[in-house]
Short mmCIF file of C-alpha atoms and ligand atoms in Angstrom, two decimals:
data_model
loop_
_atom_site.label_atom_id
_atom_site.label_comp_id
_atom_site.label_asym_id
_atom_site.label_seq_id
_atom_site.Cartn_x
_atom_site.Cartn_y
_atom_site.Cartn_z
CA MET R 1 -7.72 -1.18 -32.22
CA GLU R 2 -7.80 -2.36 -28.60
CA ASP R 3 -4.00 -2.45 -28.77
CA THR R 4 -3.74 1.21 -29.69
CA TYR R 5 -2.73 3.79 -27.13
CA LYS R 6 -5.88 5.83 -26.75
CA PRO R 7 -5.25 8.23 -23.89
CA GLU R 8 -8.57 9.96 -24.49
CA ALA R 9 -10.47 6.82 -23.44
CA LEU R 10 -8.57 6.35 -20.18
CA PRO R 11 -10.37 8.87 -17.92
CA TRP R 12 -13.76 7.54 -18.91
CA ARG R 13 -12.68 3.90 -18.44
CA ALA R 14 -11.10 4.64 -15.07
CA GLU R 15 -14.14 6.49 -13.81
CA LYS R 16 -16.41 3.68 -14.94
CA ILE R 17 -14.43 1.16 -12.87
CA LEU R 18 -14.58 3.30 -9.73
CA ARG R 19 -18.32 3.75 -10.17
CA LYS R 20 -18.84 0.03 -10.76
CA ASN R 21 -16.91 -0.92 -7.60
CA ASP R 22 -18.52 1.85 -5.52
CA MET R 23 -20.50 0.42 -2.58
CA GLY R 24 -21.91 3.74 -1.37
CA GLY R 25 -19.49 5.08 1.22
CA TRP R 26 -16.62 2.79 0.29
CA THR R 27 -15.18 0.98 -2.72
CA LYS R 28 -14.50 -2.72 -3.28
CA ALA R 29 -10.82 -3.26 -4.02
CA ALA R 30 -11.81 -5.38 -7.05
CA PRO R 31 -15.15 -6.59 -8.45
CA ASN R 32 -14.88 -10.29 -7.46
CA LEU R 33 -11.46 -11.16 -6.05
CA TYR R 34 -11.62 -8.52 -3.28
CA PRO R 35 -15.25 -7.82 -2.24
CA HIS R 36 -14.31 -5.90 0.95
CA GLN R 37 -12.73 -2.58 1.92
CA TRP R 38 -8.94 -2.72 2.11
CA SER R 39 -6.97 -0.09 4.00
CA TRP R 40 -4.24 1.12 1.64
CA ASP R 41 -6.44 0.49 -1.40
CA SER R 42 -8.95 2.95 0.08
CA ALA R 43 -6.25 5.59 0.42
CA PHE R 44 -5.25 5.27 -3.24
CA ILE R 45 -8.90 5.11 -4.27
CA ALA R 46 -9.59 8.31 -2.34
CA LEU R 47 -6.84 10.22 -4.11
CA GLY R 48 -8.26 9.14 -7.46
CA LEU R 49 -11.86 9.88 -6.45
CA ALA R 50 -10.72 13.36 -5.44
CA HIS R 51 -10.63 14.21 -9.15
CA LEU R 52 -14.27 13.18 -9.57
CA ASP R 53 -15.88 14.25 -6.31
CA THR R 54 -13.91 15.50 -3.29
CA ARG R 55 -16.76 14.77 -0.86
CA ARG R 56 -17.04 11.16 -1.98
CA ALA R 57 -13.26 10.85 -1.74
CA ALA R 58 -13.35 12.13 1.84
CA ARG R 59 -16.11 9.68 2.67
CA GLU R 60 -13.97 6.76 1.48
CA LEU R 61 -11.43 7.54 4.20
CA GLN R 62 -14.06 8.40 6.80
CA THR R 63 -15.76 5.03 6.31
CA LEU R 64 -12.45 3.25 6.79
CA PHE R 65 -11.51 5.28 9.86
CA ALA R 66 -14.95 4.60 11.41
CA HIS R 67 -13.51 1.12 12.06
CA GLN R 68 -10.25 2.28 13.63
CA TRP R 69 -9.22 0.27 16.69
CA LYS R 70 -8.90 1.91 20.12
CA THR R 71 -5.13 1.58 19.83
CA GLY R 72 -5.24 3.79 16.72
CA LYS R 73 -4.77 0.85 14.36
CA VAL R 74 -6.54 1.10 11.01
CA PRO R 75 -7.52 -2.46 10.10
CA HIS R 76 -6.22 -3.93 6.87
CA ILE R 77 -9.71 -5.14 5.90
CA VAL R 78 -13.20 -3.97 6.87
CA PHE R 79 -15.42 -6.88 5.87
CA ASN R 80 -18.48 -6.35 3.72
CA SER R 81 -21.32 -8.22 5.50
CA ASP R 82 -23.08 -8.61 2.13
CA ALA R 83 -20.16 -10.13 0.22
CA PRO R 84 -21.25 -13.21 -1.75
CA PRO R 85 -20.62 -16.48 0.12
CA HIS R 86 -17.41 -18.30 -0.80
CA SER R 87 -15.95 -15.23 -2.44
CA TYR R 88 -12.97 -14.39 -0.21
CA PHE R 89 -11.03 -16.37 2.38
CA PRO R 90 -10.24 -15.67 5.17
CA GLY R 91 -13.44 -13.63 5.52
CA SER R 92 -15.32 -12.09 8.40
CA GLU R 93 -16.17 -15.46 10.07
CA HIS R 94 -12.46 -16.22 10.27
CA TRP R 95 -11.68 -12.87 11.85
CA ALA R 96 -14.82 -12.61 14.01
CA CYS R 97 -12.85 -13.40 17.16
CA ALA R 98 -10.84 -10.20 16.62
CA ALA R 99 -14.00 -8.37 17.65
CA ALA R 100 -13.65 -9.87 21.14
CA SER R 101 -10.47 -7.87 21.70
CA PRO R 102 -11.09 -4.97 24.11
CA ASP R 103 -9.37 -2.73 21.55
CA ALA R 104 -11.60 -3.71 18.62
CA PRO R 105 -14.24 -1.37 17.18
CA PRO R 106 -17.93 -2.35 17.43
CA ALA R 107 -18.85 -5.24 15.10
CA PRO R 108 -20.36 -6.03 12.65
CA PRO R 109 -18.85 -5.11 10.33
CA TYR R 110 -15.90 -7.19 11.38
CA THR R 111 -12.35 -6.21 10.72
CA SER R 112 -9.06 -8.05 10.51
CA CYS R 113 -6.54 -7.19 13.20
CA LEU R 114 -3.65 -6.60 10.79
CA SER R 115 -2.82 -3.25 9.19
CA GLN R 116 -1.37 -2.03 5.88
CA PRO R 117 0.99 0.76 4.78
CA PRO R 118 -0.21 4.21 5.96
CA VAL R 119 -0.91 6.07 2.72
CA HIS R 120 -3.99 7.76 4.22
CA ALA R 121 -2.60 11.16 5.26
CA ILE R 122 -1.11 11.57 1.78
CA ALA R 123 -4.56 10.89 0.30
CA ALA R 124 -6.29 13.25 2.74
CA LEU R 125 -3.97 16.10 1.76
CA ARG R 126 -4.54 15.44 -1.93
CA ILE R 127 -8.30 15.67 -1.39
CA TRP R 128 -7.71 19.11 0.09
CA GLU R 129 -5.51 20.13 -2.85
CA ALA R 130 -8.14 18.92 -5.33
CA ALA R 131 -10.87 20.85 -3.48
CA LYS R 132 -8.78 24.03 -3.66
CA ARG R 133 -8.95 23.84 -7.46
CA ARG R 134 -12.76 23.70 -7.29
CA SER R 135 -15.37 25.83 -5.49
CA GLU R 136 -15.53 27.66 -2.15
CA GLU R 137 -18.09 25.08 -1.03
CA GLU R 138 -15.76 22.18 -1.74
CA ILE R 139 -12.95 23.97 0.07
CA ALA R 140 -15.15 24.43 3.14
CA SER R 141 -16.24 20.82 3.14
CA ALA R 142 -12.67 19.55 2.56
CA TRP R 143 -11.47 21.67 5.47
CA ALA R 144 -14.18 20.19 7.71
CA PHE R 145 -13.03 16.74 6.56
CA LEU R 146 -9.41 17.51 7.45
CA LYS R 147 -10.48 18.77 10.85
CA ASP R 148 -12.41 15.54 11.46
CA ILE R 149 -9.78 13.11 10.16
CA TYR R 150 -6.70 14.84 11.61
CA PRO R 151 -6.88 13.38 15.16
CA LYS R 152 -7.64 9.95 13.70
CA LEU R 153 -4.60 10.12 11.43
CA LEU R 154 -2.48 11.30 14.35
CA SER R 155 -3.63 8.37 16.45
CA TRP R 156 -2.98 5.95 13.54
CA HIS R 157 0.59 7.19 13.13
CA ARG R 158 1.12 7.15 16.89
CA TYR R 159 0.01 3.50 16.94
CA LEU R 160 2.61 2.63 14.29
CA LEU R 161 5.37 4.47 16.16
CA THR R 162 4.54 2.93 19.55
CA TYR R 163 2.95 -0.52 19.33
CA ARG R 164 4.78 -1.24 16.07
CA ASP R 165 8.05 0.34 17.12
CA PRO R 166 8.64 -0.29 20.80
CA GLU R 167 12.38 -0.08 20.02
CA GLY R 168 12.03 3.57 18.96
CA SER R 169 13.88 2.74 15.74
CA GLY R 170 11.61 4.76 13.43
CA LEU R 171 10.84 1.54 11.53
CA VAL R 172 7.43 -0.16 11.41
CA THR R 173 7.26 -3.81 12.48
CA ILE R 174 4.89 -6.15 10.67
CA TYR R 175 3.80 -9.49 12.07
CA HIS R 176 2.19 -10.85 8.92
CA PRO R 177 3.20 -10.52 5.23
CA TRP R 178 -0.33 -9.21 4.53
CA GLY R 179 0.59 -6.26 6.76
CA SER R 180 3.21 -5.17 4.22
CA GLY R 181 0.73 -5.03 1.33
CA THR R 182 3.36 -6.91 -0.72
CA ASP R 183 2.24 -10.31 0.51
CA ASN R 184 4.31 -12.98 -1.23
CA SER R 185 7.30 -10.79 -2.00
CA PRO R 186 10.59 -12.69 -1.67
CA ARG R 187 11.34 -10.02 0.95
CA TRP R 188 9.59 -12.35 3.40
CA ASP R 189 10.86 -15.75 2.21
CA ALA R 190 13.65 -16.19 4.76
CA ALA R 191 11.56 -15.00 7.69
CA LEU R 192 8.61 -17.18 6.62
CA ALA R 193 10.82 -20.23 6.16
CA ALA R 194 11.48 -20.16 9.89
CA VAL R 195 7.75 -20.39 10.69
CA GLU R 196 6.74 -23.95 11.54
CA VAL R 197 3.14 -24.70 10.65
CA SER R 198 1.29 -27.25 12.78
CA ASP R 199 -2.31 -28.56 13.11
CA LEU R 200 -3.77 -26.22 10.47
CA PRO R 201 -7.32 -27.26 9.52
CA PRO R 202 -8.11 -27.50 5.78
CA TYR R 203 -9.17 -24.23 4.18
CA PRO R 204 -10.50 -23.09 0.77
CA ARG R 205 -8.60 -21.05 -1.84
CA TYR R 206 -11.50 -18.95 -3.15
CA ASP R 207 -8.99 -16.50 -4.60
CA LEU R 208 -7.95 -18.98 -7.29
CA GLN R 209 -11.40 -18.99 -8.91
CA HIS R 210 -11.02 -15.28 -9.77
CA VAL R 211 -7.67 -15.34 -11.61
CA GLY R 212 -6.52 -16.78 -14.94
CA SER R 213 -4.07 -19.23 -13.40
CA PRO R 214 -3.11 -20.28 -9.84
CA SER R 215 0.49 -19.35 -10.73
CA GLN R 216 -0.53 -15.67 -10.45
CA ARG R 217 -1.37 -16.04 -6.75
CA PRO R 218 0.69 -17.13 -3.72
CA THR R 219 1.28 -20.89 -3.45
CA ASP R 220 -0.47 -23.25 -1.02
CA ALA R 221 2.75 -23.40 1.00
CA ASP R 222 2.64 -19.58 1.32
CA TYR R 223 -1.02 -19.71 2.32
CA ASP R 224 -0.36 -22.37 4.97
CA ARG R 225 2.07 -19.96 6.61
CA TYR R 226 -0.25 -16.96 6.22
CA LEU R 227 -3.10 -18.83 7.89
CA TRP R 228 -0.91 -20.28 10.58
CA LEU R 229 0.29 -16.77 11.46
CA VAL R 230 -3.34 -15.60 11.58
CA GLU R 231 -4.08 -18.53 13.90
CA LEU R 232 -1.25 -17.49 16.25
CA ILE R 233 -2.43 -13.86 16.20
CA LYS R 234 -5.94 -14.99 17.09
CA ARG R 235 -4.61 -17.18 19.91
CA ALA R 236 -2.90 -14.03 21.24
CA TRP R 237 -6.33 -12.29 21.12
CA CYS R 238 -4.81 -9.71 18.75
CA ASP R 239 -2.94 -8.28 21.73
CA GLU R 240 -0.01 -6.31 20.34
CA THR R 241 2.31 -6.87 23.31
CA THR R 242 1.72 -10.62 23.35
CA ILE R 243 2.26 -10.81 19.59
CA TYR R 244 5.48 -8.84 19.91
CA GLU R 245 6.76 -11.21 22.60
CA SER R 246 5.89 -14.55 21.09
CA HIS R 247 5.18 -14.32 17.37
CA PRO R 248 7.56 -16.21 15.04
CA PHE R 249 7.34 -13.62 12.22
CA LEU R 250 8.46 -10.14 13.23
CA VAL R 251 10.05 -7.92 10.58
CA LYS R 252 10.95 -4.25 10.18
CA ASP R 253 9.33 -3.28 6.87
CA VAL R 254 11.20 -0.48 5.07
CA LEU R 255 8.43 0.27 2.56
CA SER R 256 5.80 0.84 5.26
CA SER R 257 8.35 2.83 7.24
CA ALA R 258 9.13 5.10 4.28
CA ILE R 259 5.47 5.62 3.50
CA LEU R 260 5.00 6.57 7.15
CA VAL R 261 7.69 9.26 6.86
CA ALA R 262 6.03 10.71 3.74
CA ALA R 263 2.61 10.42 5.42
CA ASN R 264 3.95 12.25 8.47
CA GLU R 265 5.06 15.09 6.21
CA ALA R 266 1.51 15.24 4.85
CA LEU R 267 0.17 15.10 8.41
CA LEU R 268 2.36 18.02 9.41
CA LYS R 269 0.81 20.08 6.61
CA ILE R 270 -2.66 19.01 7.72
CA ALA R 271 -1.76 19.97 11.31
CA GLU R 272 -0.95 23.48 10.05
CA LEU R 273 -4.16 23.71 8.05
CA VAL R 274 -6.40 22.70 10.96
CA GLU R 275 -4.32 24.76 13.42
CA ALA R 276 -3.47 21.80 15.63
CA GLN R 277 -1.76 22.47 18.93
CA GLU R 278 1.96 23.30 18.80
CA GLU R 279 2.87 20.12 20.65
CA ASP R 280 1.53 18.02 17.75
CA HIS R 281 3.84 19.77 15.29
CA THR R 282 6.82 18.96 17.49
CA ILE R 283 5.79 15.31 17.83
CA ILE R 284 5.18 14.78 14.11
CA ALA R 285 8.43 16.53 13.15
CA ALA R 286 10.30 14.23 15.54
CA TRP R 287 8.63 11.16 13.99
CA ILE R 288 9.87 12.27 10.57
CA VAL R 289 13.45 12.60 11.82
CA ARG R 290 13.22 9.23 13.59
CA GLY R 291 11.86 7.52 10.47
CA ARG R 292 14.60 8.85 8.20
CA ARG R 293 17.26 7.84 10.71
CA GLY R 294 15.80 4.33 10.89
CA LEU R 295 15.92 3.98 7.12
CA GLU R 296 19.53 5.18 7.03
CA GLY R 297 20.40 2.20 9.24
CA CYS R 298 18.87 -0.19 6.66
CA TRP R 299 20.91 1.09 3.74
CA GLU R 300 22.95 -1.55 1.91
CA PRO R 301 25.63 0.28 -0.12
CA GLU R 302 26.63 -2.75 -2.17
CA LEU R 303 23.13 -3.15 -3.55
CA GLY R 304 22.34 0.56 -3.62
CA LEU R 305 19.04 -0.30 -1.91
CA CYS R 306 17.48 -0.38 1.54
CA LEU R 307 16.78 -3.76 3.20
CA ASP R 308 14.09 -5.03 5.58
CA TYR R 309 15.25 -6.44 8.90
CA ASP R 310 14.23 -9.77 10.43
CA LEU R 311 13.89 -9.11 14.17
CA ARG R 312 13.64 -12.81 15.07
CA ALA R 313 16.75 -13.89 13.15
CA ASP R 314 18.42 -10.54 13.88
CA ARG R 315 19.62 -9.97 10.33
CA PRO R 316 18.81 -7.92 7.22
CA LEU R 317 16.79 -9.58 4.46
CA GLN R 318 18.98 -9.54 1.35
CA VAL R 319 16.48 -9.27 -1.48
CA ARG R 320 16.32 -6.80 -4.37
CA THR R 321 12.78 -5.47 -4.61
CA VAL R 322 11.10 -2.10 -5.20
CA ALA R 323 10.83 -1.74 -1.42
CA GLY R 324 14.57 -1.04 -1.54
CA PHE R 325 13.75 2.43 -2.92
CA ALA R 326 12.27 3.28 0.48
CA PRO R 327 14.61 6.27 1.07
CA LEU R 328 13.37 7.84 -2.18
CA ILE R 329 9.79 7.50 -0.94
CA ALA R 330 10.70 8.90 2.48
CA GLY R 331 12.20 11.92 0.73
CA SER R 332 14.77 14.63 1.59
CA LEU R 333 17.68 12.52 0.42
CA ASP R 334 21.17 13.89 0.20
CA PRO R 335 22.19 14.22 -3.48
CA ARG R 336 24.75 11.43 -3.23
CA GLN R 337 22.28 8.82 -1.97
CA LEU R 338 19.67 10.01 -4.45
CA GLY R 339 22.23 9.50 -7.22
CA VAL R 340 22.96 5.95 -6.03
CA LEU R 341 19.26 5.07 -5.88
CA LEU R 342 18.60 6.46 -9.34
CA LYS R 343 21.57 4.52 -10.67
CA THR R 344 20.08 1.33 -9.20
CA LEU R 345 16.69 2.23 -10.67
CA ASP R 346 18.15 2.71 -14.17
CA SER R 347 20.43 -0.34 -14.02
CA PRO R 348 19.60 -3.81 -15.44
CA THR R 349 18.52 -4.72 -11.90
CA PHE R 350 15.32 -2.70 -12.53
CA LEU R 351 14.34 -0.38 -15.40
CA GLY R 352 17.39 -1.16 -17.53
CA HIS R 353 16.63 -4.88 -17.76
CA ARG R 354 16.55 -5.81 -21.44
CA GLY R 355 13.58 -8.14 -21.24
CA LEU R 356 11.08 -5.56 -19.96
CA ARG R 357 8.02 -4.78 -22.08
CA TRP R 358 8.00 -1.24 -20.66
CA PRO R 359 10.61 0.52 -18.50
CA LEU R 360 8.47 0.19 -15.38
CA PRO R 361 9.86 -1.23 -12.14
CA PRO R 362 9.25 -4.95 -11.59
CA SER R 363 8.18 -5.59 -7.97
CA THR R 364 11.20 -7.90 -7.61
CA SER R 365 14.35 -7.48 -9.66
CA PRO R 366 14.63 -9.99 -12.53
CA GLU R 367 18.19 -10.49 -11.28
CA ASP R 368 17.03 -11.69 -7.88
CA PRO R 369 16.77 -15.47 -7.27
CA GLY R 370 13.24 -14.98 -5.89
CA PHE R 371 11.99 -13.39 -9.13
CA ASN R 372 8.98 -14.80 -10.97
CA PRO R 373 7.40 -12.63 -13.70
CA ARG R 374 3.85 -13.92 -13.21
CA SER R 375 3.53 -14.49 -9.49
CA TYR R 376 1.94 -11.57 -7.65
CA TRP R 377 4.62 -9.58 -5.76
CA ARG R 378 7.52 -11.74 -6.96
CA GLY R 379 8.13 -9.83 -10.22
CA PRO R 380 5.04 -8.29 -11.86
CA THR R 381 4.75 -4.51 -12.12
CA TRP R 382 2.08 -2.90 -9.95
CA PRO R 383 0.50 0.43 -10.97
CA VAL R 384 0.26 1.61 -7.35
CA VAL R 385 3.97 1.08 -6.91
CA ASN R 386 4.57 3.05 -10.11
CA TRP R 387 2.45 5.81 -8.58
CA LEU R 388 4.48 5.83 -5.36
CA LEU R 389 7.76 6.07 -7.29
CA TRP R 390 6.38 8.75 -9.62
CA TRP R 391 5.17 10.82 -6.69
CA SER R 392 8.51 10.37 -4.91
CA LEU R 393 10.49 11.39 -8.01
CA ILE R 394 8.51 14.62 -8.22
CA ARG R 395 9.23 15.28 -4.55
CA ALA R 396 12.91 14.69 -5.28
CA ASP R 397 12.78 17.27 -8.12
CA GLU R 398 13.37 14.52 -10.67
CA THR R 399 10.55 15.87 -12.80
CA GLU R 400 11.69 14.55 -16.18
CA ARG R 401 12.07 11.03 -14.88
CA ALA R 402 8.73 11.33 -13.14
CA GLU R 403 7.08 12.44 -16.35
CA ARG R 404 8.63 9.53 -18.29
CA LEU R 405 7.37 7.11 -15.67
CA ARG R 406 3.88 8.62 -15.69
CA ARG R 407 3.57 8.44 -19.47
CA THR R 408 4.86 4.87 -19.61
CA ALA R 409 2.59 3.78 -16.79
CA LEU R 410 -0.42 5.25 -18.59
CA GLU R 411 0.65 3.60 -21.83
CA GLN R 412 0.74 0.26 -20.02
CA LEU R 413 -2.82 0.78 -18.77
CA ALA R 414 -4.07 1.98 -22.15
CA LYS R 415 -2.76 -1.17 -23.80
CA GLY R 416 -3.12 -3.69 -20.99
CA GLY R 417 -6.26 -2.59 -19.10
CA PHE R 418 -6.77 -1.60 -15.46
CA GLY R 419 -5.14 -4.70 -14.06
CA GLU R 420 -4.07 -5.45 -10.54
CA TYR R 421 -0.55 -6.26 -11.81
CA PHE R 422 1.25 -7.01 -15.09
CA ASP R 423 3.84 -9.46 -16.39
CA PRO R 424 6.90 -7.18 -16.76
CA PHE R 425 8.13 -9.06 -19.85
CA THR R 426 4.94 -9.49 -21.87
CA GLY R 427 2.80 -6.70 -20.40
CA GLN R 428 -0.05 -9.18 -19.86
CA LEU R 429 -2.69 -8.24 -17.29
CA LEU R 430 -2.53 -10.53 -14.23
CA GLY R 431 -4.63 -10.95 -11.09
CA SER R 432 -7.90 -9.04 -11.12
CA ALA R 433 -9.17 -6.90 -13.97
CA ASP R 434 -10.87 -3.58 -13.13
CA GLN R 435 -8.85 -3.14 -9.95
CA SER R 436 -10.05 0.00 -8.16
CA TRP R 437 -6.71 1.44 -7.07
CA THR R 438 -5.32 1.05 -10.58
CA ALA R 439 -8.20 3.14 -11.95
CA ALA R 440 -7.65 5.65 -9.15
CA VAL R 441 -3.94 6.20 -9.76
CA ALA R 442 -4.68 6.51 -13.49
CA LEU R 443 -7.12 9.34 -12.75
CA ASP R 444 -4.51 11.04 -10.62
CA TRP R 445 -1.89 10.69 -13.37
CA LEU R 446 -4.32 11.95 -15.99
CA SER R 447 -5.14 15.03 -13.99
CA SER R 448 -1.41 15.73 -13.66
CA GLU R 449 -0.77 16.59 -17.30
CA SER R 450 1.05 19.71 -16.28
CA LEU R 451 3.87 19.05 -13.86
CA PRO R 452 4.11 22.51 -12.27
CA GLU R 453 0.58 21.96 -11.01
CA VAL R 454 1.54 18.63 -9.54
CA LYS R 455 4.47 20.20 -7.79
CA ALA R 456 2.28 22.87 -6.33
CA ALA R 457 -0.03 20.20 -4.97
CA LEU R 458 2.72 18.33 -3.15
C1 9WN K 501 -4.58 -9.80 1.32
C2 9WN K 501 -6.52 -5.71 -2.04
C3 9WN K 501 -5.25 -6.34 -1.48
C4 9WN K 501 -4.06 -5.37 -1.50
C5 9WN K 501 -2.74 -6.08 -1.19
C6 9WN K 501 -2.59 -7.25 -2.13
C7 9WN K 501 -3.79 -8.20 -1.98
C8 9WN K 501 -4.84 -9.57 -0.16
C9 9WN K 501 -4.94 -10.91 -0.86
O1 9WN K 501 -4.99 -7.51 -2.27
O2 9WN K 501 -3.79 -8.74 -0.67
O3 9WN K 501 -4.61 -8.59 2.02
O4 9WN K 501 -5.90 -11.63 -0.60
O5 9WN K 501 -4.06 -11.26 -1.66
O6 9WN K 501 -1.40 -7.91 -1.88
O7 9WN K 501 -1.67 -5.17 -1.34
O8 9WN K 501 -4.26 -4.38 -0.54
O9 9WN K 501 -6.27 -5.15 -3.30
#
């Protein structure tokens, strides 16, 4: 019976996972593989928690933002000082030197000095919307939360549009694949190939003990480059300007950039709710325009997708991945470009591929040379990505498609479990089981049974 679609069991199972991974004021990304607080995981977790307890959801984000850097950066990991030894590498010891940066927050707990895609303002607004469907008390406390988090979100977005975009392009630069959240995606292969690794001390691969097969995780060659880039960032004392000048991996990431546009739209709504000064509205509105313009420049008409840009090699990165749907996520597309993107989505390059177990978008197109159905971001489907596309389709008024995607995504979870990612051909759960953000997006989907309500909440 385990193989039967039992939607009625999903809310209970999802809630159980979030409770199990709950560490008090924050949530482990996964029970064993990820024993710390991750930045964009926390945002997705918060929007799922909002359906259980809006105050706890708000606290998830507040705990994360308590470790914001002076530059406005929200660190990609806040390390759990009580994580079991030998559970995650690189852990707090490896990043401890980041705390010596004059911009770092007080430590412990230690943080990494990378960042991840800025989903947080979107989550904050959804907490507010969930509170509005509850009691006067929850509304009052959600409003106080918005008031508290608003300047922190503003400073986070400002960091991304200054330190990470000195060119004023509207596009976010990453200096490590971990900063994209889509770590070993073939999006980064060409840029990583140019990174020469030298004198790297031996290091452990604790991650491999938590997954069914090493083939589900990045290779040792990938890890050598990841750790070498961390080493160079540490040698630069996490100083953004120095990194920008000398780092061998510097890429404009279209997915992060699109999420930032959507997050700025959420921030603009929050600015109205908390009655922020008029100047803020003008600044945020200009960021939105700048972001959309930047993405327009990355459009590749022949592929019907958007492409990342390698700043060091000065060329676009020609890979077909879900990140290519960035303009859909950024929103407000003209009907012609929307039509092209939907055509790409439906084509054999993505949902129309005949081998798929479910019509859900593989992280990398099966037609791309970098595709691998079982390796992490090189092909598997990721529930959080499904959520981003679903949410974007609703914003684009593509409600029927959105509803199809939502139902299929839930069916995948009902049959496959709350996995980190799934083999797109067999539907097998890969990576970690009981992944927190998967449970969270499921709760959000489940509470969205009626689309008009979802639309009203956007
Ligand atoms: C490195 C926690 C994180 C996600 C990322 C995902 C993976 C870490 C890792 O897990 O990255 O940050 O060790 O592989 O790629 O998106 O935030 O779930």
